[in-house]
Short mmCIF file of C-alpha atoms in Angstrom, two decimals:
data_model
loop_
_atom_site.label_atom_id
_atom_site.label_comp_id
_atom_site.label_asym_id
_atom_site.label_seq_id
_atom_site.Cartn_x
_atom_site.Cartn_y
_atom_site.Cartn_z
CA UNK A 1 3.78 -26.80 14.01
CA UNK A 2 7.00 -27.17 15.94
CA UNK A 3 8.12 -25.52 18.93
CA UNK A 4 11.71 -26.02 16.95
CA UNK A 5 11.10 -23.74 14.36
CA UNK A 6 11.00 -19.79 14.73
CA UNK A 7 7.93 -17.41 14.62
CA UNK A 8 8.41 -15.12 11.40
CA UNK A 9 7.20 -11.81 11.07
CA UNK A 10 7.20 -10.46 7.28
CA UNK A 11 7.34 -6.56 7.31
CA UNK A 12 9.53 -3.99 8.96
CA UNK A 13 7.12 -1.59 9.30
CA UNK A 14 5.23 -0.20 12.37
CA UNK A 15 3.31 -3.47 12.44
CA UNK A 16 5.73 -5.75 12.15
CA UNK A 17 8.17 -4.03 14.56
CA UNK A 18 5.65 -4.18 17.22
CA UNK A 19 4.63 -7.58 16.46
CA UNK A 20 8.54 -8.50 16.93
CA UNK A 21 9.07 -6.24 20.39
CA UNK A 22 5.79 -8.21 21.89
CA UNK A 23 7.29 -11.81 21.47
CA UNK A 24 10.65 -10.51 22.22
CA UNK A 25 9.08 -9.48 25.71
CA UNK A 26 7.08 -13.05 25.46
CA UNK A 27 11.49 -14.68 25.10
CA UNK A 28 11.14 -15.58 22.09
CA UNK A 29 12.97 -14.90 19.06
CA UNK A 30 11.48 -14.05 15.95
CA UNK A 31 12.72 -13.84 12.68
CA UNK A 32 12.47 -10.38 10.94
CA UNK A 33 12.34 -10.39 7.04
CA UNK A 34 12.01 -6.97 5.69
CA UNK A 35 12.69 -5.74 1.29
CA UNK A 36 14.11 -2.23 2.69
CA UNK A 37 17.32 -1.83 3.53
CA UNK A 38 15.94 -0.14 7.12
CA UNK A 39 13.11 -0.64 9.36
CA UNK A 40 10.04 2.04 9.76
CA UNK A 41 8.10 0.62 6.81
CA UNK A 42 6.68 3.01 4.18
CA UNK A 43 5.24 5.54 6.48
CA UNK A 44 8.17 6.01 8.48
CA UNK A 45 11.05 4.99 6.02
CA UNK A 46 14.34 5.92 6.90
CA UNK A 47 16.80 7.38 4.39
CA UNK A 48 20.28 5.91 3.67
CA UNK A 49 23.45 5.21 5.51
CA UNK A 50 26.28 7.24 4.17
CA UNK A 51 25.56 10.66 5.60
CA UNK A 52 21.89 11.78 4.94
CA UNK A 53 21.27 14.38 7.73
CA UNK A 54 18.24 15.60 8.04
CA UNK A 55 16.26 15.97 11.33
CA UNK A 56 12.95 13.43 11.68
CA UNK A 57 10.84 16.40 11.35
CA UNK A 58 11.50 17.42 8.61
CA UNK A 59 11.00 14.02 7.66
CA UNK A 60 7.87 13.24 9.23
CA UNK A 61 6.49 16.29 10.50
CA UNK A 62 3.82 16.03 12.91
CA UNK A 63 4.42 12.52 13.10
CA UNK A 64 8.58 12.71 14.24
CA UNK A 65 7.82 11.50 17.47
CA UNK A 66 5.65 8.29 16.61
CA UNK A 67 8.67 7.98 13.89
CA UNK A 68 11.19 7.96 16.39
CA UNK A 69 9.47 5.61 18.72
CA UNK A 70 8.77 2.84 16.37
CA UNK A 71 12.69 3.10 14.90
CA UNK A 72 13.77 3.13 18.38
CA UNK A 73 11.73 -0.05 19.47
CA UNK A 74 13.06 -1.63 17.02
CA UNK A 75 16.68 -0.82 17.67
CA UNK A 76 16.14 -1.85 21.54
CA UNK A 77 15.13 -5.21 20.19
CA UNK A 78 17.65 -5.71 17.51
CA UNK A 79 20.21 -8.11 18.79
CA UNK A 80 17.03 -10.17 20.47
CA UNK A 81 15.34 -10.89 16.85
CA UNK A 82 17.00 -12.70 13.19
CA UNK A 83 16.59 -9.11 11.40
CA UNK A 84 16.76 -9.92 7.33
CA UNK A 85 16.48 -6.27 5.68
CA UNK A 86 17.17 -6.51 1.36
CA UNK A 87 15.04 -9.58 1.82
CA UNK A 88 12.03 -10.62 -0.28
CA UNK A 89 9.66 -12.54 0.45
CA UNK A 90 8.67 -14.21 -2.88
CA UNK A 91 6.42 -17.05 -2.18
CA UNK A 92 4.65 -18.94 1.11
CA UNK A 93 3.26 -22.53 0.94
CA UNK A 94 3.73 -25.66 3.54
CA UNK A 95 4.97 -24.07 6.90
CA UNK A 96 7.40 -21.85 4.37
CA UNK A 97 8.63 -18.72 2.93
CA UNK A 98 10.80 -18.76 0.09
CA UNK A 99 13.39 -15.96 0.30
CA UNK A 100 15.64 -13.99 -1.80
CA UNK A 101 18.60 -11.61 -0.19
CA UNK A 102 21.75 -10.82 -1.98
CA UNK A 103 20.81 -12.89 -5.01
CA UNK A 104 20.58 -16.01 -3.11
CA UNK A 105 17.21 -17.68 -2.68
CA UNK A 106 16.81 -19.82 0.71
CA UNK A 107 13.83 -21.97 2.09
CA UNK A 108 12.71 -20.43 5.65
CA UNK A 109 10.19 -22.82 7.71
CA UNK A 110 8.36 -21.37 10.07
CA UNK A 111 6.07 -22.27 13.59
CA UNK A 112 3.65 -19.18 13.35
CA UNK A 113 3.95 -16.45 10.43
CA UNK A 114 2.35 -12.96 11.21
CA UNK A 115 1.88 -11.02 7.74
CA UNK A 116 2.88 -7.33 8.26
CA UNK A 117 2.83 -6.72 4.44
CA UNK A 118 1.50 -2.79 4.06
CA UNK A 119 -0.13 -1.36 1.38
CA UNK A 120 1.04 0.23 -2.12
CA UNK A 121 -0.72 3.43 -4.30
CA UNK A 122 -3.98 2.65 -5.54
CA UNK A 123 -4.44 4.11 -9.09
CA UNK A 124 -6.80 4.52 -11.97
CA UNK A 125 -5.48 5.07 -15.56
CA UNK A 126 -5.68 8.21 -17.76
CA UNK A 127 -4.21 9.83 -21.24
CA UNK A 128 -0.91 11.09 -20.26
CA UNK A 129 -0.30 8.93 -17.47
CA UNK A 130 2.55 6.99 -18.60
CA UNK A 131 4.27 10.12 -19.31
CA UNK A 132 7.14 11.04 -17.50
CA UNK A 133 6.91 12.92 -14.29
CA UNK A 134 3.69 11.46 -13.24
CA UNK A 135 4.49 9.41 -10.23
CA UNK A 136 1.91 8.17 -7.60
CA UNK A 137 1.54 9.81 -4.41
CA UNK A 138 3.71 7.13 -2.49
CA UNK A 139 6.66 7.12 -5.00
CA UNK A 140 6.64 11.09 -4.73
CA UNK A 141 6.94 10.67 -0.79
CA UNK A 142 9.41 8.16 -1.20
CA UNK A 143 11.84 10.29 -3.25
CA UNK A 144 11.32 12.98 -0.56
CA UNK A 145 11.67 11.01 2.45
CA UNK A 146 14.04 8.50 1.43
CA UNK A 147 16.39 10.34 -1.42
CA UNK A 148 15.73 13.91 -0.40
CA UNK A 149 14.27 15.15 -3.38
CA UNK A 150 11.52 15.99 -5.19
CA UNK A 151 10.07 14.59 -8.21
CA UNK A 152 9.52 18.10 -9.89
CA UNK A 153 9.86 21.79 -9.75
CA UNK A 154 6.09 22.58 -9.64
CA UNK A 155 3.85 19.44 -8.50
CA UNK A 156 0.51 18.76 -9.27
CA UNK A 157 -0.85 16.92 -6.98
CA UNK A 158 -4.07 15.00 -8.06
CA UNK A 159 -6.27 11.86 -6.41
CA UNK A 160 -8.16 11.67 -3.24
CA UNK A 161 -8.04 10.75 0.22
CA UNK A 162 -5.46 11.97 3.46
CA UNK A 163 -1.98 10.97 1.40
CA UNK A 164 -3.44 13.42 -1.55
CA UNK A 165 -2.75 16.22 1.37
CA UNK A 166 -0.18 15.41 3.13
CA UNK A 167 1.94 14.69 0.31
CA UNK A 168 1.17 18.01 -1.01
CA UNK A 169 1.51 19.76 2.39
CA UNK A 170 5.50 18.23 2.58
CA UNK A 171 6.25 19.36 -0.34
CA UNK A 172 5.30 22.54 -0.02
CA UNK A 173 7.55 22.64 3.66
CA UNK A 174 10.26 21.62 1.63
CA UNK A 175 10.14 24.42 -0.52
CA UNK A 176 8.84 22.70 -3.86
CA UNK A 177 6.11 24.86 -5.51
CA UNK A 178 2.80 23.01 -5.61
CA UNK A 179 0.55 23.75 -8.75
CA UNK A 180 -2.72 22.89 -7.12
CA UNK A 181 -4.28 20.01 -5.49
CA UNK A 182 -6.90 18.70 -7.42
CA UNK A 183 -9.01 16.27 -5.48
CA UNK A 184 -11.85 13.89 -6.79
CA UNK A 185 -14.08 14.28 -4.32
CA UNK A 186 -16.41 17.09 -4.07
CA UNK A 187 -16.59 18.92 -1.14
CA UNK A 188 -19.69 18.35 0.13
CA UNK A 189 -19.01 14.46 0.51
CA UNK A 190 -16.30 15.93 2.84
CA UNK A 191 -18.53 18.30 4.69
CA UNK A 192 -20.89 15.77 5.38
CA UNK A 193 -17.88 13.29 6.77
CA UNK A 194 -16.71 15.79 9.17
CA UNK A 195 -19.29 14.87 12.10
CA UNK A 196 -18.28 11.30 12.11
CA UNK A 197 -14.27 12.27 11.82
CA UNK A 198 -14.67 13.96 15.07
CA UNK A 199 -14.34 10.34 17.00
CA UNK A 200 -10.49 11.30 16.41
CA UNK A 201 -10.31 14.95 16.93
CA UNK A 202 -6.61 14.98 16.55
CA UNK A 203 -6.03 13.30 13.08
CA UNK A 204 -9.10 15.46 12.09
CA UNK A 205 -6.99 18.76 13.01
CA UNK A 206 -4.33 17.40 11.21
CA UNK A 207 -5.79 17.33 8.42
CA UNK A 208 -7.72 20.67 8.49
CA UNK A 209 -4.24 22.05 9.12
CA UNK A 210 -2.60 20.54 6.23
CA UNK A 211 -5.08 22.30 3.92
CA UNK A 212 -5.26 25.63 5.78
CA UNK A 213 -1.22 25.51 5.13
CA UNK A 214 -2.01 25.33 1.63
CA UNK A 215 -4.35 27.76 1.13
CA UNK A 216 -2.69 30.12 3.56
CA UNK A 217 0.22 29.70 0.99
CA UNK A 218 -1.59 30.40 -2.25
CA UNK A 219 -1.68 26.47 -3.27
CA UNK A 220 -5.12 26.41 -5.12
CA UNK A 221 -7.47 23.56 -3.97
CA UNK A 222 -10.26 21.82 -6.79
CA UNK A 223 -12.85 19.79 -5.30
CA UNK A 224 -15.11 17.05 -7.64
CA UNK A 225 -12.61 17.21 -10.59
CA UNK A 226 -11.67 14.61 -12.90
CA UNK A 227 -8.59 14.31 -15.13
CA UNK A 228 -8.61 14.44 -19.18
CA UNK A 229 -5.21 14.46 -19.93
CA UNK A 230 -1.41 14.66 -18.68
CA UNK A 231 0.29 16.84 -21.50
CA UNK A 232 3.88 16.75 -22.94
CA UNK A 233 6.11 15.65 -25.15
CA UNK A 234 9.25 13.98 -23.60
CA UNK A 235 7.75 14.87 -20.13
CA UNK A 236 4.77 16.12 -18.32
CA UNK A 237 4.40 19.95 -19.49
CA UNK A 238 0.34 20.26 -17.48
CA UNK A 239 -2.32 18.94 -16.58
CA UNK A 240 -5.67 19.41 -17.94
CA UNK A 241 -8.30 18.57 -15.87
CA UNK A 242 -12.19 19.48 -15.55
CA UNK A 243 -13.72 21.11 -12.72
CA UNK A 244 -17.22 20.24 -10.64
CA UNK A 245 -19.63 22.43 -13.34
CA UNK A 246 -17.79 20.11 -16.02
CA UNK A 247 -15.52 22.91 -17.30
CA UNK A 248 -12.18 22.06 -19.22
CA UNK A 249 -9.37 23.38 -17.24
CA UNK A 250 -5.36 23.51 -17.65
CA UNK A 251 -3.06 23.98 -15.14
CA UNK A 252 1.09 24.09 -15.86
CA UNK A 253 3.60 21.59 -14.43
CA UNK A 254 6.65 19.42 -14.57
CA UNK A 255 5.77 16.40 -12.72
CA UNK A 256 2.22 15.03 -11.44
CA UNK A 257 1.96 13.32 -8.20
CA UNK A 258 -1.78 11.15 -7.86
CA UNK A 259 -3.37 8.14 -6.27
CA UNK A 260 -6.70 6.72 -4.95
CA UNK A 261 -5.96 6.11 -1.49
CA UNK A 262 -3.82 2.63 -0.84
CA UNK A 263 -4.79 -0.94 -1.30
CA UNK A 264 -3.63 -3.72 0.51
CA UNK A 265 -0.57 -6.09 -0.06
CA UNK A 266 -2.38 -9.29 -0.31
CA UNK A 267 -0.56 -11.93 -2.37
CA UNK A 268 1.33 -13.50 0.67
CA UNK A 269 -1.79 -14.00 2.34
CA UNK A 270 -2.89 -15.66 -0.11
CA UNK A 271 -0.58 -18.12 -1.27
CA UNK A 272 -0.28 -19.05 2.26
CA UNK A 273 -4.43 -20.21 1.58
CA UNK A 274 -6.02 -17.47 3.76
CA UNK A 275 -9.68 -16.75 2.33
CA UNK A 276 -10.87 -14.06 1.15
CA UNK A 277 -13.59 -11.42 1.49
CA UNK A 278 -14.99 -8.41 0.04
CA UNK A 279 -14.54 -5.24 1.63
CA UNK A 280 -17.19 -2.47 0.70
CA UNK A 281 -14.71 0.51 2.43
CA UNK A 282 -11.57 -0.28 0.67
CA UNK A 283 -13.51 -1.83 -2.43
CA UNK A 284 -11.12 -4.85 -2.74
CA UNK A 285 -10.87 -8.26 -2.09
CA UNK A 286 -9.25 -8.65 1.64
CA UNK A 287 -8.07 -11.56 3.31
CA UNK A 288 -10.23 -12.55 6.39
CA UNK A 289 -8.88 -11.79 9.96
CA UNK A 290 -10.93 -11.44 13.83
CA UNK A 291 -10.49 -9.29 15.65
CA UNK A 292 -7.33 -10.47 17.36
CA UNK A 293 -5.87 -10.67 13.54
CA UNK A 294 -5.74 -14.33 12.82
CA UNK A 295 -6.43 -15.70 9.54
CA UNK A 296 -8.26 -18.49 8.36
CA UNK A 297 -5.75 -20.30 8.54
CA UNK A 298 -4.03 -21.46 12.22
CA UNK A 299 -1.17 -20.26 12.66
CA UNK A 300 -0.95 -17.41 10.44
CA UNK A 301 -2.09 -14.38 11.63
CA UNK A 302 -2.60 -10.64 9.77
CA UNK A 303 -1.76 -7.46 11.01
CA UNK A 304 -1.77 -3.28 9.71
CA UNK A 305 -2.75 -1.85 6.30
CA UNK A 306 -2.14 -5.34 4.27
CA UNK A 307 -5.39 -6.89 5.17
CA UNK A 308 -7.17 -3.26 5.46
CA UNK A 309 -6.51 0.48 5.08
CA UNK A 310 -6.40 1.77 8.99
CA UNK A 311 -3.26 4.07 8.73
CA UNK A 312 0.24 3.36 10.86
CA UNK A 313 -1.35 3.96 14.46
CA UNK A 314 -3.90 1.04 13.68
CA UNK A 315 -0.89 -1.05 12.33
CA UNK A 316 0.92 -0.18 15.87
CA UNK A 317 -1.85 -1.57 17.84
CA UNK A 318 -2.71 -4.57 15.42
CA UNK A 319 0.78 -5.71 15.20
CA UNK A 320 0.94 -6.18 18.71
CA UNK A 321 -2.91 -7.49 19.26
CA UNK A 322 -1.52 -10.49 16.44
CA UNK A 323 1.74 -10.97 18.29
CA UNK A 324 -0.91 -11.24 21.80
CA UNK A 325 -2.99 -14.21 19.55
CA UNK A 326 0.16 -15.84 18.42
CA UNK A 327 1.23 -16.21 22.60
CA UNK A 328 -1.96 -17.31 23.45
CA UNK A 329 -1.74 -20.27 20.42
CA UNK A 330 1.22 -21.50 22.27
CA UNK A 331 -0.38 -21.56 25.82
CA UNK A 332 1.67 -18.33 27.08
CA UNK A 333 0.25 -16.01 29.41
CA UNK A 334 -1.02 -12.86 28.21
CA UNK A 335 -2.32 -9.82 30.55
CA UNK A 336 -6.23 -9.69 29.48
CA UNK A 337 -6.58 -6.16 30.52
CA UNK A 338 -3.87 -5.05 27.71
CA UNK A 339 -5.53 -7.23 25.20
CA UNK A 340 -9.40 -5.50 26.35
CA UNK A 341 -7.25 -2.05 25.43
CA UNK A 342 -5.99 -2.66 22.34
CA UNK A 343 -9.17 -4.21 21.53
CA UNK A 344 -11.54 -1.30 22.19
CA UNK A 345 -8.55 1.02 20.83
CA UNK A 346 -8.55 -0.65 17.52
CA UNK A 347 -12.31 -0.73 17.28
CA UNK A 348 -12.79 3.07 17.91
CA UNK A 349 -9.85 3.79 15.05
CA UNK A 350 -12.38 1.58 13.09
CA UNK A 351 -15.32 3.96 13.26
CA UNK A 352 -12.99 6.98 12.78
CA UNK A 353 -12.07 4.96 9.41
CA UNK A 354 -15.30 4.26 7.90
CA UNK A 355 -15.85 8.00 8.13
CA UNK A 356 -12.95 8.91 6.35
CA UNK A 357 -13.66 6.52 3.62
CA UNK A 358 -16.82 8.98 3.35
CA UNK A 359 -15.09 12.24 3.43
CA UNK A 360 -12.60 10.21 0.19
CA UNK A 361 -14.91 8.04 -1.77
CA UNK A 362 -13.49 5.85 -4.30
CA UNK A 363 -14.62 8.08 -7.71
CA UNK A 364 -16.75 5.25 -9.12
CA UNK A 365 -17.56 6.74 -12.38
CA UNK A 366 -13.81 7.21 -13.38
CA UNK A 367 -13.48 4.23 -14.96
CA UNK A 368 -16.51 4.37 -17.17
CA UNK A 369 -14.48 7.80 -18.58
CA UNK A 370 -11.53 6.03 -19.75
CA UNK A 371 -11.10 5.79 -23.62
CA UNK A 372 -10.69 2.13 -24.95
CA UNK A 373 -7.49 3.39 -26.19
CA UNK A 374 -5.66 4.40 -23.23
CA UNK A 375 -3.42 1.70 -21.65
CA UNK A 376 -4.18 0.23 -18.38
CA UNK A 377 -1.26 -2.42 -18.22
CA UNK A 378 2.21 -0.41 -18.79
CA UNK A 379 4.36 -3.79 -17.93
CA UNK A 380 1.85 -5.78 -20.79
CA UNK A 381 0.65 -2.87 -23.26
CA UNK A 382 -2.56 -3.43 -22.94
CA UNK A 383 -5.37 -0.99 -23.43
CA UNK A 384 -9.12 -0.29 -21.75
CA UNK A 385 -10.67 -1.54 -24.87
CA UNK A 386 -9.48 -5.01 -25.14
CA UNK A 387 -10.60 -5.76 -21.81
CA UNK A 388 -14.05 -4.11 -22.32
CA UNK A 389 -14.05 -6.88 -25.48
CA UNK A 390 -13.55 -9.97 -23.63
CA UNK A 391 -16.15 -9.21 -21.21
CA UNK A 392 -18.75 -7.94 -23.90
CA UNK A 393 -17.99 -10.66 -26.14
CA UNK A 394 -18.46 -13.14 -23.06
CA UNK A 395 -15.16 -14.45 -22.82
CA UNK A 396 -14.21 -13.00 -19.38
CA UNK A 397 -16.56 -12.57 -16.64
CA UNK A 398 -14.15 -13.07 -13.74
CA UNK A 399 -10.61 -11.33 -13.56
CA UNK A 400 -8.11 -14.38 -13.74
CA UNK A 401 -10.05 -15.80 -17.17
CA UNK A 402 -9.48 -11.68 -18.64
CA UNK A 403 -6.10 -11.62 -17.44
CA UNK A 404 -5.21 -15.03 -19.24
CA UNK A 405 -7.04 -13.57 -22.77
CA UNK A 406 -5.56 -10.42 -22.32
CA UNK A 407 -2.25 -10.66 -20.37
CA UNK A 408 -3.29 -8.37 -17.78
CA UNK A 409 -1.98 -8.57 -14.40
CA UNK A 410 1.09 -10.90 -15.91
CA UNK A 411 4.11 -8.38 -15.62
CA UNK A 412 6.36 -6.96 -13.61
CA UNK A 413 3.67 -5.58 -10.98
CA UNK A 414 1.53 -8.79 -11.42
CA UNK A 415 -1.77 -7.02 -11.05
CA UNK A 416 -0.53 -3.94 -8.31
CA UNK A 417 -0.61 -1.16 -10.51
CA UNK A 418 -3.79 -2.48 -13.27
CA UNK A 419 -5.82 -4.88 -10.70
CA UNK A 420 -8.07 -2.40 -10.02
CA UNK A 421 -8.90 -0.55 -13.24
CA UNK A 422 -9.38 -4.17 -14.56
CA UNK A 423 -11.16 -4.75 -12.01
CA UNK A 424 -13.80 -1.93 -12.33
CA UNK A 425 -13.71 -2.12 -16.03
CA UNK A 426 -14.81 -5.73 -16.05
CA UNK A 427 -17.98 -4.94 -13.65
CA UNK A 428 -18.64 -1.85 -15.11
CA UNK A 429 -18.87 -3.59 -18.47
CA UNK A 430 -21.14 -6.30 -17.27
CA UNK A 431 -23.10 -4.63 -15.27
CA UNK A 432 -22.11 -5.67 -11.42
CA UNK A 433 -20.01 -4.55 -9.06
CA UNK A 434 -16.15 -5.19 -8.01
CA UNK A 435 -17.42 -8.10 -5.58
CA UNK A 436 -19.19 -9.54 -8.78
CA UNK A 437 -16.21 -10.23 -10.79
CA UNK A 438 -13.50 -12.26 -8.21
CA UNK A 439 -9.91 -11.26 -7.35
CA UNK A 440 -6.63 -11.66 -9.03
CA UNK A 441 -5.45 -15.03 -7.66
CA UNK A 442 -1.52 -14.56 -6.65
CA UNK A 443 1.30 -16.38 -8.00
CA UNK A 444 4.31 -17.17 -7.05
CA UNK A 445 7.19 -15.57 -7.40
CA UNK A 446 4.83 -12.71 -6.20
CA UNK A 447 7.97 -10.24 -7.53
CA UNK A 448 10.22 -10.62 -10.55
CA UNK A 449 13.16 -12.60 -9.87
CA UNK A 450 16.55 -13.55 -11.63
CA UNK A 451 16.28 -16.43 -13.13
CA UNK A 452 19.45 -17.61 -12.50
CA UNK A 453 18.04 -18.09 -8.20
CA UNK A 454 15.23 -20.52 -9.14
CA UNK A 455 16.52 -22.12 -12.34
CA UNK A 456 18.97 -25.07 -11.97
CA UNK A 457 22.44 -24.90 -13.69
CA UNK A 458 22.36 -27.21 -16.68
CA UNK A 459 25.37 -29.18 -15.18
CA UNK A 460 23.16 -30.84 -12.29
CA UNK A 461 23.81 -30.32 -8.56
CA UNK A 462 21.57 -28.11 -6.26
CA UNK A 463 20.21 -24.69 -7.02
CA UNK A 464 20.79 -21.71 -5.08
CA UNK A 465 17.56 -22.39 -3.06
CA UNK A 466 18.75 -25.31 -1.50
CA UNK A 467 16.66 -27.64 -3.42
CA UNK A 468 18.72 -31.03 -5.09
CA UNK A 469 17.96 -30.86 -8.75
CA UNK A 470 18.83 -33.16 -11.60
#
């Protein structure tokens, strides 16, 4: 790789941003490439230019000040790093990214890339859920965060893990009314999880607070229930659910806000040929990184919640740790004692981690629930029951073969929003486990496109990428 060519850091978010302020220290100059229009990531997304006003805690809450910080290191080390915001990323593959800002597609080459790609909303289908007003529990946080809204009058809120709380608990401060949280995971699992989640007394306060607010406000709070249906005709009218003694239940609503945790933001990672592992906690497929966060592959290193759920403080410490492997690569000095810190920092948020994925397991049996006529690909139409053929007919016993026979994982979200119910439908049906059954392989362009920035103009010259064509 040559010393020429730039380090590029993909992903605005706390990761990245800290990745990008360590080299910047180190003099060098790394480029920046970021979809939003502002840095913070997801967790800490900024709203708008044009006049959106309102204070960072009501944005973030208890987290305004670790907000502010990461926005402001970023700003300090703006005019020091090749900043691309609007920018995606849409494919990776000999020493480059392909790029698309402002609907022109450009080939960036790069020395060292550090993958800072976050997570999205992990979700399993169910009757209703294409309805509208049901969002997930990230898009519901985005609307209030970003647009200052809310994505209903009276939320339910439905799911499991942290987000499932907070989520609720914000929209509640904002003055939405909240029609109950109803959480999959009963509440002994949660009891039982509580011993190990006092390794980080403070996030574990947090929490407890969020759902004393709630209570303390009259929001009603369902542990072990599943859903049976989102009702409505031209939009979500309730939810009918069924409690932990298996009773049918209804409660009212305009909009329902749910999600399964997060999972990780892969596809980069893996069209730049990192391999891949299993991951018991997060139940997916997860690109393989030490310690230090490099890859497989030299060069390419992997940092915060897109090669493993750890939250934004993790993605703080990580992003720097990977920007601290990337300067040692290239010979640079690097204080050992700040490395040792991050190090043992990183591995304590670890064990705090594995005993939150305890206190929010992944509801295993939901997927065996779900009626072979319910749709699990929106962008494709395709239901629960055609994928349950191919795998007990023996067509399919690996993802990428189902998703050819049944189209699967081939629109818009290429696999983000059905991976996983495929996924656990497919080992469910045969009779193994996630691991059993592979991982989506990722294709490039990893997001739609217009056609018009990759195809070349029938008269001949060179397309918008850059690239002579006939």
């Amino acid at each position: 790789m040559s010393e020429l060519l730039p380090p590029v850091i993909v992903g605005a978010g706390p990761a990245g941003i800290r990745a990008a302020e360590r080299l910047v220290a180190a003099g060098l100059r790394p480029v920046v490439v970021d979809e939003a229009a502002r840095w913070g990531g997801q967790i800490y997304r900024q709203p708008p230019d044009g006049g959106f006003t309102r204070p960072k805690t009501a944005l973030y809450g208890f987290e305004a000040g670790k907000a502010d910080a990461v926005h402001r290191a970023m700003a300090a080390i703006r005019d020091r790093v090749d900043y691309r915001p609007r920018t995606l990323v849409w494919n990776c593959e000999a020493g480059a990214l392909d790029l698309l800002s402002d609907g022109t597609s450009e080939i960036l080459p790069f020395s060292h890339l550090i993958l800072a790609t976050g997570a999205t909303d992990r979700v399993l289908p169910f009757p209703g859920w294409t309805l509208p007003g049901v969002f997930t529990l990230g898009g519901s946080q985005v609307a209030l965060k970003f647009q200052g809204c809310a994505v209903g009058r009276r939320v339910a809120f439905l799911g499991t893990g942290p987000l499932l709380y907070l989520v609720a608990y914000q929209y509640l401060k904002a003055g939405v009314e909240v029609a109950g949280v109803f959480d999959t995971t009963p509440f002994a699992a949660q009891a039982r999880a509580t011993t190990g989640m006092l390794r980080d007394p403070a996030t574990l306060a947090k929490g407890l607070l969020f759902v004393g607010w709630l209570r303390a406000h009259g929001v009603p709070i369902h542990n072990g229930v599943r859903p049976v249906r989102a009702e409505g005709a031209e939009r979500v009218e309730a939810l009918v659910w069924r409690d932990a003694r298996g009773q049918e239940r209804r409660t009212g609503c305009d909009a329902v806000a749910f999600g399964l945790g997060l999972r990780s933001e892969t596809q980069l990672a893996d069209l730049a040929g990192c391999r891949f592992r299993f991951d018991e906690a997060d139940r997916a497929w997860l690109p393989e990184r030490d310690g230090a966060g490099c890859s497989s592959v030299p060069g390419v290193y992997l940092a915060g919640d897109g090669s493993g759920i750890a939250g934004a403080d993790a993605a703080e410490l990580a992003g720097e740790r990977a920007a601290l492997a990337l300067l040692e690569d290239l010979g640079r000095p690097v204080e050992a004692a700040r490395v040792k810190e991050l190090d043992g920092r990183l591995a304590r948020i670890a064990a705090f981690r594995r005993s939150l994925s305890a206190a929010f397991p992944f509801p295993v049996d939901w997927a065996a629930a779900i009626a072979d006529d319910t749709m699990i690909c929106r962008c494709e139409g395709i239901t629960a029951g055609a994928v349950r053929e191919v795998a007990r007919s023996g067509q399919a016993r690996e993802m990428n073969r189902a998703k050819a026979l049944t189209r699967v994982g081939m629109g818009r979200c290429q696999g983000r929003m059905c991976g996983a119910t495929m996924a656990e439908l497919l080992s469910r049906t045969l009779g193994t486990g996630p691991d059993g059954v592979g991982r989506l392989r990722a294709q490039p362009p990893i997001k739609p496109l217009p056609i018009a920035t990759i195809v070349p103009s029938p008269r001949g010259g060179e397309g918008t990428d850059g690239r002579e064509v006939a």
